[in-house]
Every structure is written in structure tokens, then in C-alpha cells.
Amino acid sequence: AEQRLVYEEGDEEKSNDMIRHYYLIYKILLEYEKGQESPWYAWLNSMPRYYSNAASMTSFCFTCLPALMRKLAMEERSILKKNHLAIMNTPYLSDETKRSAALWTFAHQIVYTRAFEADDGSGDLRIVPMGDYFNHGTEADVSFAYDEEGNYWAQTIRDVPAGSPLRIQYADPTNPSFLFARYGFLDESSPATFCKIFPPQVNRDMVELGYAQNRMLFYKDTGDVSQEVWDILLYQWLTSSNVADRRILMEAHNRGDVERKMGSMLKIACYFTKIQVMSHRKYGIYYCINGSHLPMWQTDVY
């Protein structure tokens, strides 16, 4: 069954993560088959049957999503299909369970929306009945830990008004697209979002400059743009116009020479001031560096 859980492009980390989730799905199905004899029957019976996340979407739903959200949603749907293939090759489950799409999808949804990695250094993925009822928040109200006997302890870390939800962080709050794809909600409290720049190819230099969904950010409340966004835009422009200056950029970045990097950035700013205003309006949204307008190509700002 594990051989069915190989992630695209040989990503070993993601493949191992799918395997961890798979064994929890397997456990859920085994407990479900026990019915009321399972010690977890009451908890399983309390689980929701309706989900609005990516694993429950149709192909048409994906066409309605912005680019990053669509990419992440399709990945989630692909994981669901791989888990189904793994379950079909799993021993000790009845044929009826294996053939029930509703049942193995139900188990998949429980595990992928309620399991979290233990913070005790074990690397274990765990579901804690009752401890899985906390809501998500950009600012967590609750911390949790495990003692030496494996018991789960949760406590508030700030004053919480009566009637307010208790919240933990399900995932990086600056990636609301992932939260939507995995959990099915949009986090309106998210302080920032990925800038939606998708180069045709991401090379090692771009990774060193900070190309990552949790670093290439637009900040919602202040309108600030992370330095990594500017660095990647500059790198892309120099790649197509001046490879020698691109090498200078990387040298300055590796040495932490901010002044030299800003000198390169002003070159690109001066270049773009020569482009007609109508062309600017055609391609994007503008930010200003030292009075010079710099176009920010982006898609799917939501």
C-alpha cells in the first residue's frame, strides 16, 4: 500500500507525510468497522459528514479558483486519490469498506483536517479526540504538549473572554490559500498572503533569494511588500536583460550588501519609468521605490 503513496517528482518529504496520514486513515477505518464496540465510537459518530475543502470538490470547482488556490486544491484531491489506491491494497479491511467511496473519503477528511504533528520531537502525527475541537486563529489562544506517558495537555496562553472560541494555528497564517484547500475556510484574520508570482522555473538562486510561499508576501493591513518579492522580480528582470548584473545581485545578497542590492533595484525602476503609462495599466499594480513606479505582475489577489 505504501508504494501507492509516492508524491510527484519524487518528493520524499511529501511522500513520507502521506504515509503518516495513511496509517491514521487505516486506524480510523478499522475502528469504524468495530461499530459501537470501538472505544472511539462516540467521537467518530460526532465527526462532520459535510466538508467544503478541496478533497470534496469536483473538477468544475477547480476552474472557479484562483491560480495558487487551484494548484493546492488539485494537490489535495490527488492525495485523496492516492490514499484510496493505498486503502484498496490494505489487508484486514473488509471489501465493503474498501469499495465505499463515502467511507474512505470520510476517514481521509477526519485525518487531514484533525491530525497534527506532535511537538515532542517524535515526528509522530496524532489525532487527540476532544483536543481536535480547537478552532484556527492567526494568534493562538491555546498551547498543547504531551507528557512522558503520552497524555495530552492543553492550556490557554492568554485571557480569553467568555463565549469566545479557543484557537490554535492549523498552519501558516500567511498562506490562506492552503487553509482553504485543506480545511475549507478563508481566514479573514490572515495578516498577509502569497504574492502569486509563479516563475516558469524556480532555480537555486531564486530559492536563496527567498522564493517561498511563506516569504513572498503582501501584507494586508499595511500594504507592505516583503523584500523577497522585490529580489525575485529584480532577479527575473536581470535574467532576461543583464546576466552580469544578476551575478552582482547574487553576490550582494550572499554578502548581505543591502546598498548594492538597492542600486540594482533602482536600475530596474529607472528602466520601467520609460514604459508608457498605458502599458503599465495593462500589466499590473504599482508600488513606488524612491518615487519610481515599479510594476508588480500578479494574479488572483483576493
PDB file of C-alpha atoms in Angstrom:
ATOM      1  CA  ALA A   1       0.000   0.000   0.000  1.00  0.00           C
ATOM      2  CA  GLU A   2       2.854   2.394   0.808  1.00  0.00           C
ATOM      3  CA  GLN A   3       4.113   2.073  -2.773  1.00  0.00           C
ATOM      4  CA  ARG A   4       0.933   3.834  -3.896  1.00  0.00           C
ATOM      5  CA  LEU A   5       1.873   6.871  -1.836  1.00  0.00           C
ATOM      6  CA  VAL A   6       4.719   8.297  -3.883  1.00  0.00           C
ATOM      7  CA  TYR A   7       4.438  12.027  -4.431  1.00  0.00           C
ATOM      8  CA  GLU A   8       5.012  13.585  -7.841  1.00  0.00           C
ATOM      9  CA  GLU A   9       8.600  14.374  -8.813  1.00  0.00           C
ATOM     10  CA  GLY A  10       9.922  12.035  -6.134  1.00  0.00           C
ATOM     11  CA  ASP A  11       9.364  14.451  -3.242  1.00  0.00           C
ATOM     12  CA  GLU A  12      10.405  12.186  -0.369  1.00  0.00           C
ATOM     13  CA  GLU A  13       9.254  14.552   2.375  1.00  0.00           C
ATOM     14  CA  LYS A  14       5.728  14.787   0.983  1.00  0.00           C
ATOM     15  CA  SER A  15       5.632  11.049   0.309  1.00  0.00           C
ATOM     16  CA  ASN A  16       6.553  10.330   3.925  1.00  0.00           C
ATOM     17  CA  ASP A  17       3.901  12.777   5.074  1.00  0.00           C
ATOM     18  CA  MET A  18       1.264  10.921   3.029  1.00  0.00           C
ATOM     19  CA  ILE A  19       2.362   7.630   4.592  1.00  0.00           C
ATOM     20  CA  ARG A  20       1.944   9.074   8.084  1.00  0.00           C
ATOM     21  CA  HIS A  21      -1.570  10.222   7.231  1.00  0.00           C
ATOM     22  CA  TYR A  22      -2.354   6.899   5.572  1.00  0.00           C
ATOM     23  CA  TYR A  23      -1.764   4.888   8.747  1.00  0.00           C
ATOM     24  CA  LEU A  24      -4.135   7.145  10.667  1.00  0.00           C
ATOM     25  CA  ILE A  25      -6.755   6.706   7.923  1.00  0.00           C
ATOM     26  CA  TYR A  26      -6.235   2.954   8.227  1.00  0.00           C
ATOM     27  CA  LYS A  27      -6.755   3.194  12.001  1.00  0.00           C
ATOM     28  CA  ILE A  28      -9.958   5.227  11.573  1.00  0.00           C
ATOM     29  CA  LEU A  29     -11.403   2.634   9.186  1.00  0.00           C
ATOM     30  CA  LEU A  30     -10.502  -0.252  11.494  1.00  0.00           C
ATOM     31  CA  GLU A  31     -12.248   1.496  14.393  1.00  0.00           C
ATOM     32  CA  TYR A  32     -15.248   2.295  12.206  1.00  0.00           C
ATOM     33  CA  GLU A  33     -15.671  -1.377  11.331  1.00  0.00           C
ATOM     34  CA  LYS A  34     -15.899  -2.207  15.053  1.00  0.00           C
ATOM     35  CA  GLY A  35     -19.021  -0.061  15.350  1.00  0.00           C
ATOM     36  CA  GLN A  36     -20.173   0.574  18.910  1.00  0.00           C
ATOM     37  CA  GLU A  37     -17.545  -1.823  20.220  1.00  0.00           C
ATOM     38  CA  SER A  38     -14.859   0.735  19.378  1.00  0.00           C
ATOM     39  CA  PRO A  39     -13.818   2.891  22.357  1.00  0.00           C
ATOM     40  CA  TRP A  40     -13.779   5.786  19.877  1.00  0.00           C
ATOM     41  CA  TYR A  41     -17.338   5.223  18.628  1.00  0.00           C
ATOM     42  CA  ALA A  42     -18.845   8.339  20.262  1.00  0.00           C
ATOM     43  CA  TRP A  43     -16.070  10.541  18.909  1.00  0.00           C
ATOM     44  CA  LEU A  44     -16.246   9.049  15.400  1.00  0.00           C
ATOM     45  CA  ASN A  45     -20.018   9.432  15.375  1.00  0.00           C
ATOM     46  CA  SER A  46     -19.618  13.141  16.222  1.00  0.00           C
ATOM     47  CA  MET A  47     -17.471  13.871  13.168  1.00  0.00           C
ATOM     48  CA  PRO A  48     -18.950  16.074  10.426  1.00  0.00           C
ATOM     49  CA  ARG A  49     -20.165  14.430   7.230  1.00  0.00           C
ATOM     50  CA  TYR A  50     -20.043  17.569   5.115  1.00  0.00           C
ATOM     51  CA  TYR A  51     -16.805  19.292   4.069  1.00  0.00           C
ATOM     52  CA  SER A  52     -16.183  22.236   1.753  1.00  0.00           C
ATOM     53  CA  ASN A  53     -12.450  21.749   1.259  1.00  0.00           C
ATOM     54  CA  ALA A  54     -10.535  20.653  -1.836  1.00  0.00           C
ATOM     55  CA  ALA A  55     -10.907  16.913  -1.227  1.00  0.00           C
ATOM     56  CA  SER A  56     -14.677  17.330  -1.592  1.00  0.00           C
ATOM     57  CA  MET A  57     -14.531  19.467  -4.744  1.00  0.00           C
ATOM     58  CA  THR A  58     -15.267  18.479  -8.320  1.00  0.00           C
ATOM     59  CA  SER A  59     -13.184  19.271 -11.391  1.00  0.00           C
ATOM     60  CA  PHE A  60     -15.552  22.132 -12.178  1.00  0.00           C
ATOM     61  CA  CYS A  61     -14.919  23.640  -8.738  1.00  0.00           C
ATOM     62  CA  PHE A  62     -11.207  23.861  -9.535  1.00  0.00           C
ATOM     63  CA  THR A  63     -11.905  26.016 -12.610  1.00  0.00           C
ATOM     64  CA  CYS A  64     -13.531  28.619 -10.348  1.00  0.00           C
ATOM     65  CA  LEU A  65     -10.493  29.043  -8.095  1.00  0.00           C
ATOM     66  CA  PRO A  66      -7.566  31.480  -8.360  1.00  0.00           C
ATOM     67  CA  ALA A  67      -4.280  30.002  -9.583  1.00  0.00           C
ATOM     68  CA  LEU A  68      -2.497  29.212  -6.304  1.00  0.00           C
ATOM     69  CA  MET A  69      -5.647  28.006  -4.608  1.00  0.00           C
ATOM     70  CA  ARG A  70      -6.433  25.834  -7.638  1.00  0.00           C
ATOM     71  CA  LYS A  71      -2.920  24.337  -7.604  1.00  0.00           C
ATOM     72  CA  LEU A  72      -3.129  23.498  -3.901  1.00  0.00           C
ATOM     73  CA  ALA A  73      -6.687  22.186  -4.229  1.00  0.00           C
ATOM     74  CA  MET A  74      -5.703  19.843  -7.061  1.00  0.00           C
ATOM     75  CA  GLU A  75      -2.798  18.561  -4.958  1.00  0.00           C
ATOM     76  CA  GLU A  76      -5.218  17.814  -2.108  1.00  0.00           C
ATOM     77  CA  ARG A  77      -7.535  15.975  -4.481  1.00  0.00           C
ATOM     78  CA  SER A  78      -4.601  13.977  -5.838  1.00  0.00           C
ATOM     79  CA  ILE A  79      -3.652  12.940  -2.303  1.00  0.00           C
ATOM     80  CA  LEU A  80      -7.220  11.703  -1.734  1.00  0.00           C
ATOM     81  CA  LYS A  81      -6.994   9.501  -4.845  1.00  0.00           C
ATOM     82  CA  LYS A  82      -3.612   8.104  -3.798  1.00  0.00           C
ATOM     83  CA  ASN A  83      -4.965   7.258  -0.358  1.00  0.00           C
ATOM     84  CA  HIS A  84      -7.844   5.409  -1.984  1.00  0.00           C
ATOM     85  CA  LEU A  85      -5.434   3.286  -4.027  1.00  0.00           C
ATOM     86  CA  ALA A  86      -3.468   2.545  -0.865  1.00  0.00           C
ATOM     87  CA  ILE A  87      -6.619   1.549   1.045  1.00  0.00           C
ATOM     88  CA  MET A  88      -7.612  -0.815  -1.770  1.00  0.00           C
ATOM     89  CA  ASN A  89      -4.298  -2.632  -1.195  1.00  0.00           C
ATOM     90  CA  THR A  90      -4.591  -2.722   2.588  1.00  0.00           C
ATOM     91  CA  PRO A  91      -5.113  -6.020   4.455  1.00  0.00           C
ATOM     92  CA  TYR A  92      -7.578  -6.572   7.309  1.00  0.00           C
ATOM     93  CA  LEU A  93     -10.239  -4.248   5.924  1.00  0.00           C
ATOM     94  CA  SER A  94     -13.461  -5.672   4.536  1.00  0.00           C
ATOM     95  CA  ASP A  95     -14.204  -5.447   0.824  1.00  0.00           C
ATOM     96  CA  GLU A  96     -17.307  -3.442   1.700  1.00  0.00           C
ATOM     97  CA  THR A  97     -15.193  -0.799   3.420  1.00  0.00           C
ATOM     98  CA  LYS A  98     -12.708  -0.666   0.552  1.00  0.00           C
ATOM     99  CA  ARG A  99     -15.484  -0.209  -2.013  1.00  0.00           C
ATOM    100  CA  SER A 100     -17.268   2.542  -0.063  1.00  0.00           C
ATOM    101  CA  ALA A 101     -16.051   5.852  -1.515  1.00  0.00           C
ATOM    102  CA  ALA A 102     -18.081   7.768   1.074  1.00  0.00           C
ATOM    103  CA  LEU A 103     -16.449   5.865   3.938  1.00  0.00           C
ATOM    104  CA  TRP A 104     -12.798   6.130   2.947  1.00  0.00           C
ATOM    105  CA  THR A 105     -13.343   9.779   1.986  1.00  0.00           C
ATOM    106  CA  PHE A 106     -14.864  10.313   5.452  1.00  0.00           C
ATOM    107  CA  ALA A 107     -11.767   8.773   7.072  1.00  0.00           C
ATOM    108  CA  HIS A 108      -9.465  10.834   4.840  1.00  0.00           C
ATOM    109  CA  GLN A 109     -11.234  14.059   5.803  1.00  0.00           C
ATOM    110  CA  ILE A 110     -11.024  13.289   9.511  1.00  0.00           C
ATOM    111  CA  VAL A 111      -7.302  12.649   9.367  1.00  0.00           C
ATOM    112  CA  TYR A 112      -6.308  15.510   7.065  1.00  0.00           C
ATOM    113  CA  THR A 113      -8.328  18.128   8.962  1.00  0.00           C
ATOM    114  CA  ARG A 114      -7.781  16.944  12.552  1.00  0.00           C
ATOM    115  CA  ALA A 115      -4.285  15.415  12.788  1.00  0.00           C
ATOM    116  CA  PHE A 116      -1.280  17.468  13.866  1.00  0.00           C
ATOM    117  CA  GLU A 117       2.359  16.659  14.333  1.00  0.00           C
ATOM    118  CA  ALA A 118       3.358  16.171  17.959  1.00  0.00           C
ATOM    119  CA  ASP A 119       5.763  18.831  19.233  1.00  0.00           C
ATOM    120  CA  ASP A 120       7.701  16.376  21.403  1.00  0.00           C
ATOM    121  CA  GLY A 121      10.392  15.637  18.841  1.00  0.00           C
ATOM    122  CA  SER A 122       8.946  12.239  17.891  1.00  0.00           C
ATOM    123  CA  GLY A 123       7.742  13.325  14.454  1.00  0.00           C
ATOM    124  CA  ASP A 124       4.506  11.456  15.149  1.00  0.00           C
ATOM    125  CA  LEU A 125       1.248  12.539  13.539  1.00  0.00           C
ATOM    126  CA  ARG A 126      -1.556  12.337  16.092  1.00  0.00           C
ATOM    127  CA  ILE A 127      -5.268  12.872  16.496  1.00  0.00           C
ATOM    128  CA  VAL A 128      -6.455  13.644  20.018  1.00  0.00           C
ATOM    129  CA  PRO A 129     -10.235  13.224  20.395  1.00  0.00           C
ATOM    130  CA  MET A 130     -11.646  16.346  22.093  1.00  0.00           C
ATOM    131  CA  GLY A 131      -8.242  18.015  21.641  1.00  0.00           C
ATOM    132  CA  ASP A 132      -9.079  18.274  17.932  1.00  0.00           C
ATOM    133  CA  TYR A 133     -12.014  20.629  18.548  1.00  0.00           C
ATOM    134  CA  PHE A 134      -9.978  23.832  18.747  1.00  0.00           C
ATOM    135  CA  ASN A 135     -10.609  26.444  16.038  1.00  0.00           C
ATOM    136  CA  HIS A 136      -7.941  28.112  13.918  1.00  0.00           C
ATOM    137  CA  GLY A 137      -6.606  31.580  14.614  1.00  0.00           C
ATOM    138  CA  THR A 138      -3.756  33.734  13.391  1.00  0.00           C
ATOM    139  CA  GLU A 139      -2.970  34.334  17.062  1.00  0.00           C
ATOM    140  CA  ALA A 140      -3.236  31.151  19.100  1.00  0.00           C
ATOM    141  CA  ASP A 141      -5.044  31.192  22.449  1.00  0.00           C
ATOM    142  CA  VAL A 142      -4.007  27.672  23.422  1.00  0.00           C
ATOM    143  CA  SER A 143      -0.760  25.746  23.629  1.00  0.00           C
ATOM    144  CA  PHE A 144      -0.582  21.990  23.985  1.00  0.00           C
ATOM    145  CA  ALA A 145       2.012  19.399  24.843  1.00  0.00           C
ATOM    146  CA  TYR A 146       2.439  15.721  25.749  1.00  0.00           C
ATOM    147  CA  ASP A 147       3.865  14.383  28.981  1.00  0.00           C
ATOM    148  CA  GLU A 148       6.226  11.402  29.276  1.00  0.00           C
ATOM    149  CA  GLU A 149       3.264   8.998  29.391  1.00  0.00           C
ATOM    150  CA  GLY A 150       1.812  10.383  26.184  1.00  0.00           C
ATOM    151  CA  ASN A 151      -1.023  12.304  27.835  1.00  0.00           C
ATOM    152  CA  TYR A 152      -2.188  15.420  26.022  1.00  0.00           C
ATOM    153  CA  TRP A 153      -2.277  18.702  27.946  1.00  0.00           C
ATOM    154  CA  ALA A 154      -3.753  21.962  26.657  1.00  0.00           C
ATOM    155  CA  GLN A 155      -3.826  25.336  28.363  1.00  0.00           C
ATOM    156  CA  THR A 156      -4.671  28.900  27.455  1.00  0.00           C
ATOM    157  CA  ILE A 157      -1.758  31.271  26.947  1.00  0.00           C
ATOM    158  CA  ARG A 158      -3.794  34.483  27.119  1.00  0.00           C
ATOM    159  CA  ASP A 159      -7.025  35.724  28.661  1.00  0.00           C
ATOM    160  CA  VAL A 160      -9.977  34.502  26.594  1.00  0.00           C
ATOM    161  CA  PRO A 161     -13.356  36.255  27.050  1.00  0.00           C
ATOM    162  CA  ALA A 162     -16.313  34.066  27.952  1.00  0.00           C
ATOM    163  CA  GLY A 163     -18.108  32.775  24.854  1.00  0.00           C
ATOM    164  CA  SER A 164     -15.055  33.187  22.597  1.00  0.00           C
ATOM    165  CA  PRO A 165     -13.586  30.269  20.609  1.00  0.00           C
ATOM    166  CA  LEU A 166     -10.353  28.647  21.724  1.00  0.00           C
ATOM    167  CA  ARG A 167      -7.882  28.744  18.859  1.00  0.00           C
ATOM    168  CA  ILE A 168      -4.652  27.159  17.719  1.00  0.00           C
ATOM    169  CA  GLN A 169      -2.762  27.631  14.456  1.00  0.00           C
ATOM    170  CA  TYR A 170      -3.671  24.929  11.959  1.00  0.00           C
ATOM    171  CA  ALA A 171      -0.972  26.096   9.544  1.00  0.00           C
ATOM    172  CA  ASP A 172       0.998  29.164   8.445  1.00  0.00           C
ATOM    173  CA  PRO A 173      -1.489  32.068   8.747  1.00  0.00           C
ATOM    174  CA  THR A 174       0.196  33.882   5.836  1.00  0.00           C
ATOM    175  CA  ASN A 175      -0.949  31.141   3.446  1.00  0.00           C
ATOM    176  CA  PRO A 176      -4.768  31.409   3.414  1.00  0.00           C
ATOM    177  CA  SER A 177      -4.873  29.501   0.111  1.00  0.00           C
ATOM    178  CA  PHE A 178      -3.583  26.370   1.824  1.00  0.00           C
ATOM    179  CA  LEU A 179      -6.030  26.802   4.709  1.00  0.00           C
ATOM    180  CA  PHE A 180      -8.864  26.953   2.198  1.00  0.00           C
ATOM    181  CA  ALA A 181      -7.644  23.924   0.244  1.00  0.00           C
ATOM    182  CA  ARG A 182      -7.023  21.757   3.312  1.00  0.00           C
ATOM    183  CA  TYR A 183      -9.718  22.932   5.718  1.00  0.00           C
ATOM    184  CA  GLY A 184     -12.309  24.652   3.550  1.00  0.00           C
ATOM    185  CA  PHE A 185     -12.376  28.153   5.046  1.00  0.00           C
ATOM    186  CA  LEU A 186     -10.881  31.550   4.258  1.00  0.00           C
ATOM    187  CA  ASP A 187      -9.002  33.083   7.168  1.00  0.00           C
ATOM    188  CA  GLU A 188     -10.012  36.744   7.249  1.00  0.00           C
ATOM    189  CA  SER A 189      -7.573  37.378  10.099  1.00  0.00           C
ATOM    190  CA  SER A 190      -4.583  36.392   7.959  1.00  0.00           C
ATOM    191  CA  PRO A 191      -2.040  39.252   8.104  1.00  0.00           C
ATOM    192  CA  ALA A 192      -0.541  38.562   4.677  1.00  0.00           C
ATOM    193  CA  THR A 193      -0.833  36.428   1.592  1.00  0.00           C
ATOM    194  CA  PHE A 194       1.494  34.954  -1.012  1.00  0.00           C
ATOM    195  CA  CYS A 195       2.110  37.418  -3.844  1.00  0.00           C
ATOM    196  CA  LYS A 196       1.076  34.888  -6.537  1.00  0.00           C
ATOM    197  CA  ILE A 197       4.233  35.199  -8.642  1.00  0.00           C
ATOM    198  CA  PHE A 198       4.730  31.901 -10.488  1.00  0.00           C
ATOM    199  CA  PRO A 199       8.002  31.811 -12.474  1.00  0.00           C
ATOM    200  CA  PRO A 200       8.154  29.139 -15.200  1.00  0.00           C
ATOM    201  CA  GLN A 201      11.089  27.624 -13.319  1.00  0.00           C
ATOM    202  CA  VAL A 202      12.401  28.157  -9.792  1.00  0.00           C
ATOM    203  CA  ASN A 203      16.175  27.643  -9.624  1.00  0.00           C
ATOM    204  CA  ARG A 204      18.603  27.523  -6.698  1.00  0.00           C
ATOM    205  CA  ASP A 205      19.373  31.262  -6.874  1.00  0.00           C
ATOM    206  CA  MET A 206      15.678  32.100  -6.518  1.00  0.00           C
ATOM    207  CA  VAL A 207      15.338  29.792  -3.516  1.00  0.00           C
ATOM    208  CA  GLU A 208      18.339  31.536  -1.919  1.00  0.00           C
ATOM    209  CA  LEU A 209      16.693  34.900  -2.584  1.00  0.00           C
ATOM    210  CA  GLY A 210      13.627  33.689  -0.707  1.00  0.00           C
ATOM    211  CA  TYR A 211      11.201  32.276  -3.245  1.00  0.00           C
ATOM    212  CA  ALA A 212       8.707  30.509  -0.998  1.00  0.00           C
ATOM    213  CA  GLN A 213       5.002  30.876  -0.325  1.00  0.00           C
ATOM    214  CA  ASN A 214       5.642  31.862   3.283  1.00  0.00           C
ATOM    215  CA  ARG A 215       8.158  34.588   2.370  1.00  0.00           C
ATOM    216  CA  MET A 216       6.880  36.181  -0.864  1.00  0.00           C
ATOM    217  CA  LEU A 217       4.205  38.195   0.913  1.00  0.00           C
ATOM    218  CA  PHE A 218       1.813  41.110   0.522  1.00  0.00           C
ATOM    219  CA  TYR A 219       0.753  42.424   3.936  1.00  0.00           C
ATOM    220  CA  LYS A 220      -2.953  43.111   4.152  1.00  0.00           C
ATOM    221  CA  ASP A 221      -3.185  45.868   6.750  1.00  0.00           C
ATOM    222  CA  THR A 222      -0.082  47.933   5.937  1.00  0.00           C
ATOM    223  CA  GLY A 223       0.240  47.309   2.198  1.00  0.00           C
ATOM    224  CA  ASP A 224       3.909  46.405   2.680  1.00  0.00           C
ATOM    225  CA  VAL A 225       5.655  44.037   0.290  1.00  0.00           C
ATOM    226  CA  SER A 226       8.299  41.640   1.599  1.00  0.00           C
ATOM    227  CA  GLN A 227      11.878  42.164   0.426  1.00  0.00           C
ATOM    228  CA  GLU A 228      11.865  38.700  -1.150  1.00  0.00           C
ATOM    229  CA  VAL A 229       9.245  39.837  -3.679  1.00  0.00           C
ATOM    230  CA  TRP A 230      11.450  42.704  -4.874  1.00  0.00           C
ATOM    231  CA  ASP A 231      14.515  40.453  -5.006  1.00  0.00           C
ATOM    232  CA  ILE A 232      12.774  37.842  -7.153  1.00  0.00           C
ATOM    233  CA  LEU A 233      11.347  40.474  -9.521  1.00  0.00           C
ATOM    234  CA  LEU A 234      14.788  42.009  -9.918  1.00  0.00           C
ATOM    235  CA  TYR A 235      16.380  38.604 -10.483  1.00  0.00           C
ATOM    236  CA  GLN A 236      13.821  37.745 -13.174  1.00  0.00           C
ATOM    237  CA  TRP A 237      14.369  41.039 -14.990  1.00  0.00           C
ATOM    238  CA  LEU A 238      18.155  40.741 -14.850  1.00  0.00           C
ATOM    239  CA  THR A 239      17.927  37.170 -16.152  1.00  0.00           C
ATOM    240  CA  SER A 240      16.337  38.467 -19.337  1.00  0.00           C
ATOM    241  CA  SER A 241      18.376  41.663 -19.654  1.00  0.00           C
ATOM    242  CA  ASN A 242      21.762  41.606 -17.939  1.00  0.00           C
ATOM    243  CA  VAL A 243      23.239  38.356 -16.656  1.00  0.00           C
ATOM    244  CA  ALA A 244      26.376  40.143 -15.369  1.00  0.00           C
ATOM    245  CA  ASP A 245      24.260  42.341 -13.092  1.00  0.00           C
ATOM    246  CA  ARG A 246      22.376  39.232 -11.992  1.00  0.00           C
ATOM    247  CA  ARG A 247      25.652  37.777 -10.716  1.00  0.00           C
ATOM    248  CA  ILE A 248      26.336  41.043  -8.899  1.00  0.00           C
ATOM    249  CA  LEU A 249      22.887  40.796  -7.295  1.00  0.00           C
ATOM    250  CA  MET A 250      23.563  37.273  -6.016  1.00  0.00           C
ATOM    251  CA  GLU A 251      26.990  38.257  -4.684  1.00  0.00           C
ATOM    252  CA  ALA A 252      25.467  41.234  -2.868  1.00  0.00           C
ATOM    253  CA  HIS A 253      22.700  39.058  -1.460  1.00  0.00           C
ATOM    254  CA  ASN A 254      25.104  36.395  -0.197  1.00  0.00           C
ATOM    255  CA  ARG A 255      27.238  39.064   1.491  1.00  0.00           C
ATOM    256  CA  GLY A 256      24.228  40.884   2.923  1.00  0.00           C
ATOM    257  CA  ASP A 257      25.179  44.030   0.974  1.00  0.00           C
ATOM    258  CA  VAL A 258      21.829  45.852   1.045  1.00  0.00           C
ATOM    259  CA  GLU A 259      23.134  49.053  -0.560  1.00  0.00           C
ATOM    260  CA  ARG A 260      24.419  47.240  -3.620  1.00  0.00           C
ATOM    261  CA  LYS A 261      21.135  45.361  -3.970  1.00  0.00           C
ATOM    262  CA  MET A 262      19.222  48.649  -3.805  1.00  0.00           C
ATOM    263  CA  GLY A 263      21.485  50.052  -6.509  1.00  0.00           C
ATOM    264  CA  SER A 264      20.449  47.215  -8.798  1.00  0.00           C
ATOM    265  CA  MET A 265      16.828  47.735  -7.879  1.00  0.00           C
ATOM    266  CA  LEU A 266      16.990  51.419  -8.822  1.00  0.00           C
ATOM    267  CA  LYS A 267      18.251  50.395 -12.258  1.00  0.00           C
ATOM    268  CA  ILE A 268      15.144  48.354 -12.887  1.00  0.00           C
ATOM    269  CA  ALA A 269      12.982  51.184 -11.517  1.00  0.00           C
ATOM    270  CA  CYS A 270      14.537  53.633 -13.979  1.00  0.00           C
ATOM    271  CA  TYR A 271      14.008  51.180 -16.804  1.00  0.00           C
ATOM    272  CA  PHE A 272      10.320  50.833 -16.115  1.00  0.00           C
ATOM    273  CA  THR A 273       9.731  54.592 -15.966  1.00  0.00           C
ATOM    274  CA  LYS A 274      10.466  54.594 -19.695  1.00  0.00           C
ATOM    275  CA  ILE A 275       7.496  52.327 -20.422  1.00  0.00           C
ATOM    276  CA  GLN A 276       4.296  54.092 -21.405  1.00  0.00           C
ATOM    277  CA  VAL A 277       1.706  54.567 -18.695  1.00  0.00           C
ATOM    278  CA  MET A 278      -0.873  52.633 -20.709  1.00  0.00           C
ATOM    279  CA  SER A 279       1.426  49.614 -20.764  1.00  0.00           C
ATOM    280  CA  HIS A 280       1.739  49.866 -17.015  1.00  0.00           C
ATOM    281  CA  ARG A 281      -2.014  49.873 -16.652  1.00  0.00           C
ATOM    282  CA  LYS A 282      -2.295  46.858 -18.872  1.00  0.00           C
ATOM    283  CA  TYR A 283       0.044  44.697 -16.831  1.00  0.00           C
ATOM    284  CA  GLY A 284      -0.445  45.349 -13.192  1.00  0.00           C
ATOM    285  CA  ILE A 285      -0.414  47.023  -9.859  1.00  0.00           C
ATOM    286  CA  TYR A 286       2.301  49.502  -8.943  1.00  0.00           C
ATOM    287  CA  TYR A 287       4.431  50.184  -5.942  1.00  0.00           C
ATOM    288  CA  CYS A 288       6.872  53.027  -5.542  1.00  0.00           C
ATOM    289  CA  ILE A 289      10.595  52.984  -4.742  1.00  0.00           C
ATOM    290  CA  ASN A 290      12.174  56.431  -4.291  1.00  0.00           C
ATOM    291  CA  GLY A 291       9.452  57.937  -6.451  1.00  0.00           C
ATOM    292  CA  SER A 292       9.846  55.492  -9.337  1.00  0.00           C
ATOM    293  CA  HIS A 293       6.949  53.225 -10.192  1.00  0.00           C
ATOM    294  CA  LEU A 294       7.671  49.519 -10.413  1.00  0.00           C
ATOM    295  CA  PRO A 295       5.078  47.178 -11.912  1.00  0.00           C
ATOM    296  CA  MET A 296       4.064  44.195  -9.826  1.00  0.00           C
ATOM    297  CA  TRP A 297       2.747  41.412 -12.012  1.00  0.00           C
ATOM    298  CA  GLN A 298       0.369  39.326 -10.024  1.00  0.00           C
ATOM    299  CA  THR A 299      -2.711  37.215 -10.386  1.00  0.00           C
ATOM    300  CA  ASP A 300      -5.539  36.185  -8.126  1.00  0.00           C
ATOM    301  CA  VAL A 301      -5.362  38.893  -5.474  1.00  0.00           C
ATOM    302  CA  TYR A 302      -8.290  38.066  -3.227  1.00  0.00           C
TER     303      TYR A 302
END
